[in-house]
């Protein structure tokens, strides 16, 4: 745009200068007799003409030819000069603006104002026409790190990028021989900055991962923070227990994190008997969980804290606000649920073919499991809430939610303390602990 304006100004000025730079210019008169006017080279305001006697007495509109034509010529040249000066000033102003601001950012109203100003200077007595409005394109800014908000259904396969960073992870220790001798694989979804949460788990109940029939690992995503990424690389080099998928790690991408977990298990541990999905703020009673697994004979089943069909929550901070007034199917709550190993491949494949929602437990154990006709079973051993930390109570449940890093050590010590004797029978009512009379 700027180049075309400059070229146009140069061409107009050259044409006018060429047409008036000659010593004489012959303009045919209305009566057929030639009129000759000499225009000096030093400007447009010095005009000389021949005497009336040299023009053969020709008249235009009852006025002497020479005097009338001179006045009209002078007025015309004055208007031309004003137009050129206005166009040049307008071009210079736009060029000056473009030097400090990208040409795409010049407001349409500013361009219209400058264009109208030049027309007013060139044609002072002429009524201006309303300029045609200029519509600017709307730009949409996107960011890979921004929360994933969707206003229309999108297949998950269009959002999910398969694959993992497995350079530093000890796959053989976590799932030896692709899970042929593995009873239980515990996969813990963790936020990248939750280093203390991971360390507290590593020093407490993750020790059961040293058993030959138990594998335990953390599941994370990617980050655009170079410093944080370097810290995660060093942490994984030391411990080798962090599965890292190809998605931006954020709260609204928990569904992608769960799919990444399923993909890793399907690729590297397809023969495992059971998989527990849990979070890094959970205390897991692994001995109680192994005892629970030993009693199960079902296939194609998900065990956990069952939630019947319900309407989505409406509060503003909830991920559920994006899903409108849909009714959810029955599902198990996300802090901890147990999957039989024979459904991992089906869950992974069907998840990619399902429309994405950011509620990972509703998505995986609800919508996808329902489409695959997978049974979901209630187990009171999965508490998945913040409950009493009484040692006798903890020994009778599988999972407790909202556990701080320092509390992991307390529960771990009480769980293994042989001096604590639980002589009474404890009953559980909706998360409350009551001692019978």
Short mmCIF file of C-alpha atoms in Angstrom, two decimals:
data_model
loop_
_atom_site.label_atom_id
_atom_site.label_comp_id
_atom_site.label_asym_id
_atom_site.label_seq_id
_atom_site.Cartn_x
_atom_site.Cartn_y
_atom_site.Cartn_z
CA UNK A 1 0.00 0.00 0.00
CA UNK A 2 2.76 2.47 0.93
CA UNK A 3 4.71 1.68 -2.27
CA UNK A 4 1.65 2.26 -4.48
CA UNK A 5 0.91 5.62 -2.86
CA UNK A 6 4.48 6.87 -3.36
CA UNK A 7 4.60 5.69 -7.00
CA UNK A 8 1.22 7.34 -7.68
CA UNK A 9 2.39 10.67 -6.27
CA UNK A 10 5.60 10.58 -8.33
CA UNK A 11 3.75 9.73 -11.57
CA UNK A 12 1.18 12.53 -11.16
CA UNK A 13 3.83 15.13 -10.35
CA UNK A 14 5.99 14.05 -13.35
CA UNK A 15 3.04 14.18 -15.75
CA UNK A 16 2.02 17.68 -14.67
CA UNK A 17 5.59 18.92 -14.71
CA UNK A 18 6.11 17.50 -18.20
CA UNK A 19 2.91 19.06 -19.54
CA UNK A 20 3.76 22.54 -18.29
CA UNK A 21 7.54 22.57 -18.69
CA UNK A 22 7.45 23.49 -22.39
CA UNK A 23 7.94 27.09 -23.48
CA UNK A 24 4.49 27.23 -25.05
CA UNK A 25 1.38 25.13 -25.03
CA UNK A 26 -1.32 25.32 -27.71
CA UNK A 27 -4.90 24.80 -26.54
CA UNK A 28 -7.62 24.84 -29.19
CA UNK A 29 -10.34 27.42 -28.55
CA UNK A 30 -14.04 26.85 -28.89
CA UNK A 31 -14.17 29.02 -32.03
CA UNK A 32 -11.55 26.94 -33.79
CA UNK A 33 -8.76 29.50 -33.45
CA UNK A 34 -5.66 28.46 -31.50
CA UNK A 35 -4.86 30.07 -28.13
CA UNK A 36 -1.21 30.28 -27.19
CA UNK A 37 -0.11 30.81 -23.53
CA UNK A 38 3.42 31.02 -22.32
CA UNK A 39 4.03 29.49 -18.87
CA UNK A 40 7.26 30.30 -17.11
CA UNK A 41 9.35 27.52 -15.61
CA UNK A 42 9.64 29.09 -12.16
CA UNK A 43 6.05 28.34 -11.08
CA UNK A 44 2.37 28.34 -11.86
CA UNK A 45 1.56 31.83 -10.62
CA UNK A 46 3.42 33.78 -13.37
CA UNK A 47 1.34 33.69 -16.53
CA UNK A 48 1.92 35.85 -19.59
CA UNK A 49 -0.31 36.10 -22.62
CA UNK A 50 -0.43 37.82 -25.95
CA UNK A 51 -2.34 41.03 -26.56
CA UNK A 52 -6.00 40.69 -27.60
CA UNK A 53 -5.24 41.87 -31.10
CA UNK A 54 -3.10 38.79 -31.71
CA UNK A 55 -5.97 36.43 -31.04
CA UNK A 56 -8.05 37.43 -34.08
CA UNK A 57 -10.87 38.89 -31.88
CA UNK A 58 -12.27 35.53 -30.82
CA UNK A 59 -14.74 35.73 -27.89
CA UNK A 60 -15.87 33.14 -25.34
CA UNK A 61 -19.16 33.89 -23.58
CA UNK A 62 -19.10 37.66 -24.51
CA UNK A 63 -15.77 38.11 -22.69
CA UNK A 64 -12.48 38.84 -24.41
CA UNK A 65 -10.76 35.53 -25.13
CA UNK A 66 -7.41 36.36 -23.60
CA UNK A 67 -8.55 37.89 -20.28
CA UNK A 68 -11.28 35.29 -19.59
CA UNK A 69 -9.10 32.32 -20.55
CA UNK A 70 -6.24 33.65 -18.47
CA UNK A 71 -8.45 33.86 -15.39
CA UNK A 72 -9.84 30.36 -15.96
CA UNK A 73 -6.38 28.98 -16.66
CA UNK A 74 -4.97 30.57 -13.52
CA UNK A 75 -7.85 29.24 -11.39
CA UNK A 76 -7.48 25.77 -12.87
CA UNK A 77 -3.72 25.70 -12.27
CA UNK A 78 -4.25 26.92 -8.73
CA UNK A 79 -6.63 24.03 -8.03
CA UNK A 80 -4.20 21.54 -9.57
CA UNK A 81 -1.40 22.89 -7.40
CA UNK A 82 -3.60 22.64 -4.28
CA UNK A 83 -4.48 19.04 -5.17
CA UNK A 84 -0.83 18.07 -5.63
CA UNK A 85 0.21 19.74 -2.39
CA UNK A 86 -2.65 18.05 -0.50
CA UNK A 87 -1.81 14.65 -1.99
CA UNK A 88 1.88 15.05 -1.18
CA UNK A 89 1.15 16.15 2.39
CA UNK A 90 -1.21 13.20 2.85
CA UNK A 91 1.36 10.78 1.45
CA UNK A 92 4.13 12.18 3.64
CA UNK A 93 1.92 11.89 6.71
CA UNK A 94 1.13 8.25 5.95
CA UNK A 95 4.78 7.49 5.26
CA UNK A 96 5.79 9.13 8.51
CA UNK A 97 3.15 7.12 10.36
CA UNK A 98 4.26 3.89 8.69
CA UNK A 99 7.84 4.41 9.84
CA UNK A 100 6.75 4.24 13.48
CA UNK A 101 3.87 1.82 13.11
CA UNK A 102 3.24 -1.20 10.95
CA UNK A 103 0.99 -0.35 8.00
CA UNK A 104 -1.46 -3.09 9.05
CA UNK A 105 -2.11 -1.30 12.33
CA UNK A 106 -3.19 2.03 10.78
CA UNK A 107 -6.81 2.52 11.71
CA UNK A 108 -9.33 2.70 8.84
CA UNK A 109 -10.80 5.87 10.36
CA UNK A 110 -7.37 7.53 10.22
CA UNK A 111 -6.97 6.68 6.54
CA UNK A 112 -10.46 7.96 5.71
CA UNK A 113 -9.80 11.19 7.63
CA UNK A 114 -6.58 11.86 5.72
CA UNK A 115 -8.19 11.02 2.40
CA UNK A 116 -11.17 13.33 3.08
CA UNK A 117 -8.85 16.13 4.14
CA UNK A 118 -6.97 16.00 0.84
CA UNK A 119 -10.22 16.06 -1.13
CA UNK A 120 -11.43 19.10 0.80
CA UNK A 121 -8.24 21.02 0.05
CA UNK A 122 -8.32 20.16 -3.66
CA UNK A 123 -12.03 20.87 -4.15
CA UNK A 124 -13.11 23.47 -1.58
CA UNK A 125 -16.53 24.19 -3.16
CA UNK A 126 -17.42 20.64 -3.99
CA UNK A 127 -19.74 18.64 -1.75
CA UNK A 128 -18.00 15.66 -0.30
CA UNK A 129 -19.40 12.19 -0.57
CA UNK A 130 -19.43 9.91 2.44
CA UNK A 131 -16.41 7.61 2.31
CA UNK A 132 -16.93 3.87 1.93
CA UNK A 133 -16.24 2.22 5.31
CA UNK A 134 -13.18 -0.04 5.48
CA UNK A 135 -13.61 -3.25 7.45
CA UNK A 136 -10.52 -4.64 9.17
CA UNK A 137 -10.11 -8.42 9.55
CA UNK A 138 -10.56 -9.84 13.02
CA UNK A 139 -7.43 -11.50 14.42
CA UNK A 140 -7.71 -14.41 16.83
CA UNK A 141 -4.79 -14.93 19.17
CA UNK A 142 -4.04 -18.49 20.25
CA UNK A 143 -1.54 -19.97 22.64
CA UNK A 144 -0.55 -23.57 23.15
CA UNK A 145 -0.21 -22.95 26.85
CA UNK A 146 -3.63 -21.43 27.21
CA UNK A 147 -6.50 -23.44 28.66
CA UNK A 148 -8.24 -25.61 26.10
CA UNK A 149 -11.76 -24.12 25.72
CA UNK A 150 -14.04 -25.52 23.02
CA UNK A 151 -17.35 -24.10 21.85
CA UNK A 152 -18.15 -26.97 19.50
CA UNK A 153 -17.56 -30.77 19.49
CA UNK A 154 -14.06 -31.84 18.45
CA UNK A 155 -12.77 -35.38 18.13
CA UNK A 156 -10.01 -36.06 20.64
CA UNK A 157 -7.73 -37.45 17.92
CA UNK A 158 -7.52 -33.91 16.48
CA UNK A 159 -6.19 -32.60 19.81
CA UNK A 160 -4.04 -35.47 21.04
CA UNK A 161 -0.45 -35.98 19.87
CA UNK A 162 0.71 -39.56 20.54
CA UNK A 163 4.14 -40.51 21.84
CA UNK A 164 6.25 -40.05 25.00
CA UNK A 165 9.69 -38.89 26.12
CA UNK A 166 11.21 -42.19 27.18
CA UNK A 167 14.93 -41.34 27.10
CA UNK A 168 15.42 -41.32 30.88
CA UNK A 169 12.61 -43.57 32.09
CA UNK A 170 13.41 -47.09 33.36
CA UNK A 171 10.74 -49.04 31.49
CA UNK A 172 12.08 -52.46 32.48
CA UNK A 173 11.97 -51.65 36.17
CA UNK A 174 8.43 -50.23 35.95
CA UNK A 175 7.00 -52.97 33.72
CA UNK A 176 9.33 -55.90 33.17
CA UNK A 177 8.68 -58.16 30.16
CA UNK A 178 5.73 -56.02 29.09
CA UNK A 179 3.84 -56.87 32.28
CA UNK A 180 3.73 -60.67 31.96
CA UNK A 181 4.42 -61.16 35.69
CA UNK A 182 2.92 -57.86 36.87
CA UNK A 183 -0.19 -57.91 39.02
CA UNK A 184 -0.52 -54.17 39.51
CA UNK A 185 0.70 -51.03 37.73
CA UNK A 186 0.11 -47.75 39.60
CA UNK A 187 0.27 -44.65 37.40
CA UNK A 188 0.22 -41.34 39.31
CA UNK A 189 -0.77 -38.17 37.42
CA UNK A 190 1.38 -35.32 38.71
CA UNK A 191 1.75 -31.61 38.00
CA UNK A 192 5.21 -30.57 36.84
CA UNK A 193 5.84 -28.22 39.76
CA UNK A 194 4.77 -30.78 42.41
CA UNK A 195 8.31 -31.91 43.18
CA UNK A 196 7.73 -32.21 46.93
CA UNK A 197 4.57 -34.29 46.38
CA UNK A 198 6.52 -36.74 44.19
CA UNK A 199 9.40 -36.90 46.66
CA UNK A 200 7.10 -37.63 49.60
CA UNK A 201 5.50 -40.49 47.63
CA UNK A 202 8.92 -41.83 46.58
CA UNK A 203 9.97 -41.99 50.20
CA UNK A 204 6.75 -43.63 51.43
CA UNK A 205 4.27 -45.92 49.70
CA UNK A 206 6.03 -45.99 46.32
CA UNK A 207 8.48 -48.41 47.98
CA UNK A 208 6.02 -51.15 47.09
CA UNK A 209 7.23 -50.64 43.55
CA UNK A 210 10.32 -52.61 44.49
CA UNK A 211 8.15 -55.74 44.47
CA UNK A 212 8.44 -57.89 41.35
CA UNK A 213 4.67 -57.87 40.82
CA UNK A 214 4.11 -54.10 41.30
CA UNK A 215 5.18 -51.21 39.05
CA UNK A 216 4.75 -47.52 39.87
CA UNK A 217 5.41 -44.37 37.80
CA UNK A 218 4.35 -40.72 37.50
CA UNK A 219 2.58 -39.28 34.43
CA UNK A 220 3.29 -35.70 33.29
CA UNK A 221 3.11 -33.55 30.16
CA UNK A 222 5.33 -31.02 28.41
CA UNK A 223 6.25 -27.46 29.40
CA UNK A 224 7.38 -24.36 27.51
CA UNK A 225 9.45 -23.22 30.51
CA UNK A 226 13.10 -24.05 29.73
CA UNK A 227 14.21 -23.89 33.38
CA UNK A 228 11.41 -26.17 34.56
CA UNK A 229 12.02 -28.56 31.69
CA UNK A 230 15.71 -28.85 32.64
CA UNK A 231 14.77 -29.55 36.27
CA UNK A 232 12.36 -32.30 35.15
CA UNK A 233 15.06 -33.84 32.96
CA UNK A 234 17.45 -34.01 35.92
CA UNK A 235 14.76 -35.45 38.20
CA UNK A 236 13.91 -38.15 35.69
CA UNK A 237 17.59 -38.93 35.15
CA UNK A 238 17.93 -39.64 38.89
CA UNK A 239 14.72 -41.58 39.47
CA UNK A 240 13.68 -42.78 36.00
CA UNK A 241 10.00 -42.97 36.97
CA UNK A 242 8.38 -40.09 35.04
CA UNK A 243 6.28 -40.77 31.92
CA UNK A 244 6.08 -37.55 29.91
CA UNK A 245 3.54 -37.16 27.10
CA UNK A 246 3.30 -34.77 24.13
CA UNK A 247 0.77 -32.30 25.56
CA UNK A 248 0.99 -29.06 27.51
CA UNK A 249 0.62 -29.96 31.18
CA UNK A 250 -2.34 -28.00 32.57
CA UNK A 251 -5.48 -28.56 34.62
CA UNK A 252 -7.71 -28.37 31.55
CA UNK A 253 -5.61 -31.02 29.77
CA UNK A 254 -6.17 -33.78 32.35
CA UNK A 255 -8.14 -35.78 29.79
CA UNK A 256 -5.12 -35.72 27.46
CA UNK A 257 -2.94 -36.82 30.40
CA UNK A 258 -5.18 -39.82 31.08
CA UNK A 259 -5.13 -40.78 27.39
CA UNK A 260 -1.32 -40.51 27.46
CA UNK A 261 -1.33 -42.87 30.45
CA UNK A 262 -3.48 -45.37 28.53
CA UNK A 263 -1.25 -45.13 25.47
CA UNK A 264 1.91 -45.79 27.50
CA UNK A 265 0.38 -48.79 29.26
CA UNK A 266 -0.94 -50.18 25.98
CA UNK A 267 2.49 -49.77 24.34
CA UNK A 268 4.88 -50.86 27.10
CA UNK A 269 2.77 -52.89 29.57
CA UNK A 270 -0.07 -54.58 27.66
CA UNK A 271 -0.08 -57.77 29.77
CA UNK A 272 -0.55 -56.23 33.22
CA UNK A 273 -3.50 -57.56 35.23
CA UNK A 274 -4.67 -54.30 36.86
CA UNK A 275 -3.87 -50.58 36.52
CA UNK A 276 -4.60 -48.04 39.24
CA UNK A 277 -4.95 -44.44 38.07
CA UNK A 278 -4.41 -41.98 40.91
CA UNK A 279 -3.13 -38.46 41.71
CA UNK A 280 -0.08 -37.10 43.55
CA UNK A 281 -2.17 -35.84 46.49
CA UNK A 282 -3.43 -39.33 47.35
CA UNK A 283 -2.31 -41.82 49.97
CA UNK A 284 -2.62 -45.35 48.60
CA UNK A 285 -2.74 -48.33 50.96
CA UNK A 286 -0.97 -50.72 48.59
CA UNK A 287 -1.30 -53.86 50.80
CA UNK A 288 -5.06 -53.26 51.04
CA UNK A 289 -5.21 -52.73 47.25
CA UNK A 290 -3.33 -55.97 46.55
CA UNK A 291 -5.71 -57.81 48.84
CA UNK A 292 -8.66 -56.27 46.97
CA UNK A 293 -7.21 -57.37 43.61
CA UNK A 294 -6.75 -60.91 44.84
CA UNK A 295 -10.49 -61.20 45.46
CA UNK A 296 -11.62 -59.93 42.02
CA UNK A 297 -12.53 -62.36 39.24
CA UNK A 298 -14.24 -59.94 36.86
CA UNK A 299 -13.00 -58.84 33.43
CA UNK A 300 -13.73 -55.62 31.55
CA UNK A 301 -14.46 -53.71 34.75
CA UNK A 302 -13.60 -50.39 36.41
CA UNK A 303 -13.66 -50.26 40.21
CA UNK A 304 -13.91 -47.10 42.27
CA UNK A 305 -16.15 -44.53 43.88
CA UNK A 306 -19.24 -44.66 41.69
CA UNK A 307 -21.26 -41.55 40.78
CA UNK A 308 -24.68 -41.98 39.19
CA UNK A 309 -25.97 -39.79 36.39
CA UNK A 310 -26.03 -36.15 37.38
CA UNK A 311 -26.20 -32.68 35.88
CA UNK A 312 -22.96 -30.69 35.50
CA UNK A 313 -22.00 -28.11 38.10
CA UNK A 314 -22.45 -24.46 37.19
CA UNK A 315 -19.93 -22.57 39.33
CA UNK A 316 -17.53 -20.43 37.29
CA UNK A 317 -14.29 -22.13 38.32
CA UNK A 318 -15.46 -25.58 37.30
CA UNK A 319 -14.38 -27.24 34.06
CA UNK A 320 -17.97 -28.42 33.76
CA UNK A 321 -19.20 -24.94 32.79
CA UNK A 322 -18.02 -25.60 29.21
CA UNK A 323 -20.33 -28.55 28.66
CA UNK A 324 -23.72 -26.87 28.98
CA UNK A 325 -26.69 -28.77 30.34
CA UNK A 326 -25.63 -32.27 29.26
CA UNK A 327 -26.37 -35.18 31.54
CA UNK A 328 -23.36 -37.28 32.47
CA UNK A 329 -23.40 -41.04 32.45
CA UNK A 330 -22.38 -43.12 35.46
CA UNK A 331 -18.66 -42.85 36.17
CA UNK A 332 -16.03 -43.36 38.88
CA UNK A 333 -14.39 -40.33 40.52
CA UNK A 334 -10.95 -39.38 39.25
CA UNK A 335 -8.66 -39.30 42.33
CA UNK A 336 -8.32 -43.11 42.20
CA UNK A 337 -9.93 -45.90 40.16
CA UNK A 338 -8.85 -49.41 39.19
CA UNK A 339 -8.92 -50.76 35.62
CA UNK A 340 -8.69 -54.38 34.55
CA UNK A 341 -5.83 -54.81 32.10
CA UNK A 342 -7.99 -56.28 29.32
CA UNK A 343 -9.70 -52.92 28.58
CA UNK A 344 -6.65 -50.65 28.24
CA UNK A 345 -6.28 -50.92 24.47
CA UNK A 346 -10.01 -50.44 23.85
CA UNK A 347 -10.16 -47.40 26.14
CA UNK A 348 -7.21 -45.77 24.38
CA UNK A 349 -8.56 -46.31 20.86
CA UNK A 350 -12.13 -45.33 21.72
CA UNK A 351 -10.96 -42.19 23.56
CA UNK A 352 -9.44 -40.85 20.33
CA UNK A 353 -12.75 -41.41 18.53
CA UNK A 354 -14.81 -39.58 21.16
CA UNK A 355 -15.57 -35.85 21.34
CA UNK A 356 -13.26 -34.16 23.81
CA UNK A 357 -14.33 -32.84 27.22
CA UNK A 358 -11.87 -31.69 29.94
CA UNK A 359 -13.45 -33.83 32.69
CA UNK A 360 -11.12 -36.81 32.59
CA UNK A 361 -13.09 -39.11 34.92
CA UNK A 362 -16.41 -38.42 33.19
CA UNK A 363 -14.73 -38.80 29.80
CA UNK A 364 -12.78 -42.03 30.47
CA UNK A 365 -14.81 -44.01 33.00
CA UNK A 366 -18.13 -42.53 31.94
CA UNK A 367 -18.64 -41.71 28.26
CA UNK A 368 -15.92 -43.91 26.72
CA UNK A 369 -16.55 -46.87 29.07
CA UNK A 370 -20.29 -46.63 28.42
CA UNK A 371 -19.74 -46.79 24.66
CA UNK A 372 -17.56 -49.89 25.13
CA UNK A 373 -20.08 -51.58 27.47
CA UNK A 374 -17.50 -51.72 30.27
CA UNK A 375 -18.92 -52.40 33.72
CA UNK A 376 -18.32 -49.89 36.51
CA UNK A 377 -18.53 -51.22 40.06
CA UNK A 378 -18.79 -49.43 43.40
CA UNK A 379 -16.21 -50.18 46.08
CA UNK A 380 -16.34 -48.53 49.49
CA UNK A 381 -12.62 -49.14 49.92
CA UNK A 382 -11.99 -46.23 47.52
CA UNK A 383 -12.73 -43.18 49.66
CA UNK A 384 -11.34 -40.47 47.29
CA UNK A 385 -12.14 -37.77 49.85
CA UNK A 386 -10.39 -36.14 52.78
CA UNK A 387 -11.24 -38.30 55.78
CA UNK A 388 -9.97 -39.14 59.24
CA UNK A 389 -6.25 -39.90 59.45
CA UNK A 390 -6.76 -42.32 62.29
CA UNK A 391 -4.36 -45.27 61.74
CA UNK A 392 -7.04 -47.91 62.27
CA UNK A 393 -9.25 -46.20 59.70
CA UNK A 394 -6.46 -45.80 57.13
CA UNK A 395 -5.65 -49.49 57.32
CA UNK A 396 -9.19 -50.35 56.15
CA UNK A 397 -9.35 -48.15 53.02
CA UNK A 398 -7.47 -48.10 49.72
CA UNK A 399 -7.31 -44.38 48.89
CA UNK A 400 -7.50 -41.10 50.81
CA UNK A 401 -7.62 -37.74 49.03
CA UNK A 402 -6.12 -34.26 49.69
CA UNK A 403 -3.02 -35.47 51.53
CA UNK A 404 -0.20 -32.96 51.98
CA UNK A 405 3.43 -33.96 51.44
CA UNK A 406 4.28 -34.02 55.15
CA UNK A 407 1.15 -36.09 55.89
CA UNK A 408 2.36 -38.86 53.60
CA UNK A 409 5.14 -39.61 56.09
CA UNK A 410 2.74 -39.66 59.03
CA UNK A 411 0.32 -42.07 57.34
CA UNK A 412 3.15 -44.27 56.06
CA UNK A 413 4.62 -44.58 59.55
CA UNK A 414 1.25 -45.31 61.16
CA UNK A 415 0.40 -47.84 58.47
CA UNK A 416 3.54 -49.88 59.21
CA UNK A 417 3.77 -49.31 62.96
CA UNK A 418 3.35 -52.75 64.59
CA UNK A 419 2.74 -51.26 68.03
CA UNK A 420 -0.62 -49.82 66.98
CA UNK A 421 -3.33 -52.33 67.74
CA UNK A 422 -6.82 -51.93 66.32
CA UNK A 423 -8.94 -54.06 68.67
CA UNK A 424 -12.29 -52.52 67.78
CA UNK A 425 -14.20 -52.75 64.54
CA UNK A 426 -14.44 -49.41 62.72
CA UNK A 427 -17.36 -48.64 60.49
CA UNK A 428 -17.38 -46.12 57.66
CA UNK A 429 -20.37 -43.92 57.00
CA UNK A 430 -19.99 -41.46 54.12
CA UNK A 431 -16.40 -40.62 55.04
CA UNK A 432 -17.06 -40.26 58.79
CA UNK A 433 -15.55 -42.64 61.29
CA UNK A 434 -17.70 -43.96 64.10
CA UNK A 435 -16.86 -46.42 66.86
CA UNK A 436 -19.76 -48.72 67.70
CA UNK A 437 -21.04 -48.64 71.25
#
